[in-house]
Steps between C-alpha positions, in 0.01 A plus 500: 500500500564699184320834492457773243808708426521878515577496126162344420310736726679802357412393145133445582481836678660663196231351276216609726638852536558546126131545415183527712305325223600158367312389189416130503543406135358193327597471136267332252726553201880524484490817291320686778786494749725780379245765390283436806788528744644803325160668538497417871852636550416815306212552741735491795527148646844359569408143597346239268360170628469257208281208601548142394128454444565453128797346314602846379620616841841337506625618158358846573718529810809433290389754240412771750818466702695584185267767365418684825813494718384804698211318672461199729362199313372213711296183475159450658273200553802281575355191670789253523875469525538390137327819385721697738809349335360578155445867575847523654640376170282748307651793688217595735610748766240395757245222550143532628288203607123490555549290815771323695639151535790392714694405188464841335586688818811289552608536137459876522753518782791408274375608157675781315152639429319639808156375593186693595283219641124519476297456819136533595507396867704556816604133499650536151669823602654321799647230276694764309570711807677210671744485207572872505252628240359841591354609164194318367242518227149503653279303262215495422481823695139607453342166592751431779402796712657791311597803703347363821716188478817701434423717803458185708828352373682816611437422867704180546719561193600864512820437302325342201429684173244398238415537134125432478377355171171348394193719486696825539359766268594850392251648747626292794876503439545827691326357809730198507811713448399723791567208737846510663558130429427525125790589269332446162186354347459272201215468257370412159299822456813664355474272195131510398414201280314716250797733451744211463275320249470821296875568534405839640832553676433870551194418712717283724756778545219737597353245743835477677548877510151553632537228763828651624341845516215357709736379774 
């Protein structure tokens, strides 16, 4: 049986160690991508997860890879193999899924772009674990048990590391990151809708700086 290569695990670990905070970015207008992400980077993040929740995600990945070579640019909300192929072609440096399917897990084994699979249960974790995955997104974290669930996972899966996303807030990020099996946390609080709508990029930079200082 094919299992995950050391190359893929090393790349995912590099992403998760690059920044304790991973902004989960949904773009409602193509012109938002560059100023928004520059504001995030100025604040101190080094990993950008661009979701495919709108049609602007894919072209933004191409744009950001060229404009911001010093940071990791990845694709989130990837739900199928065809989307996975599309973000590969766009230049994404990592892929994040909200959940797992056998097809996505298998595709991730041989893709040039490493996969951080999303799980919410032990059974889903075991699907990925059997193929060699040891780094997972925990989503939706807050409604799936939060810190208590991650502590429970650590018992039978002491070699697994997580990036919790979904319901994580500025005032709870520090508590998640205090867990030994959490490498980074993701969230949308770093890109407040009001600030994005007003193009108040300075407010976003300050939100990132403040959130990092709170850790």
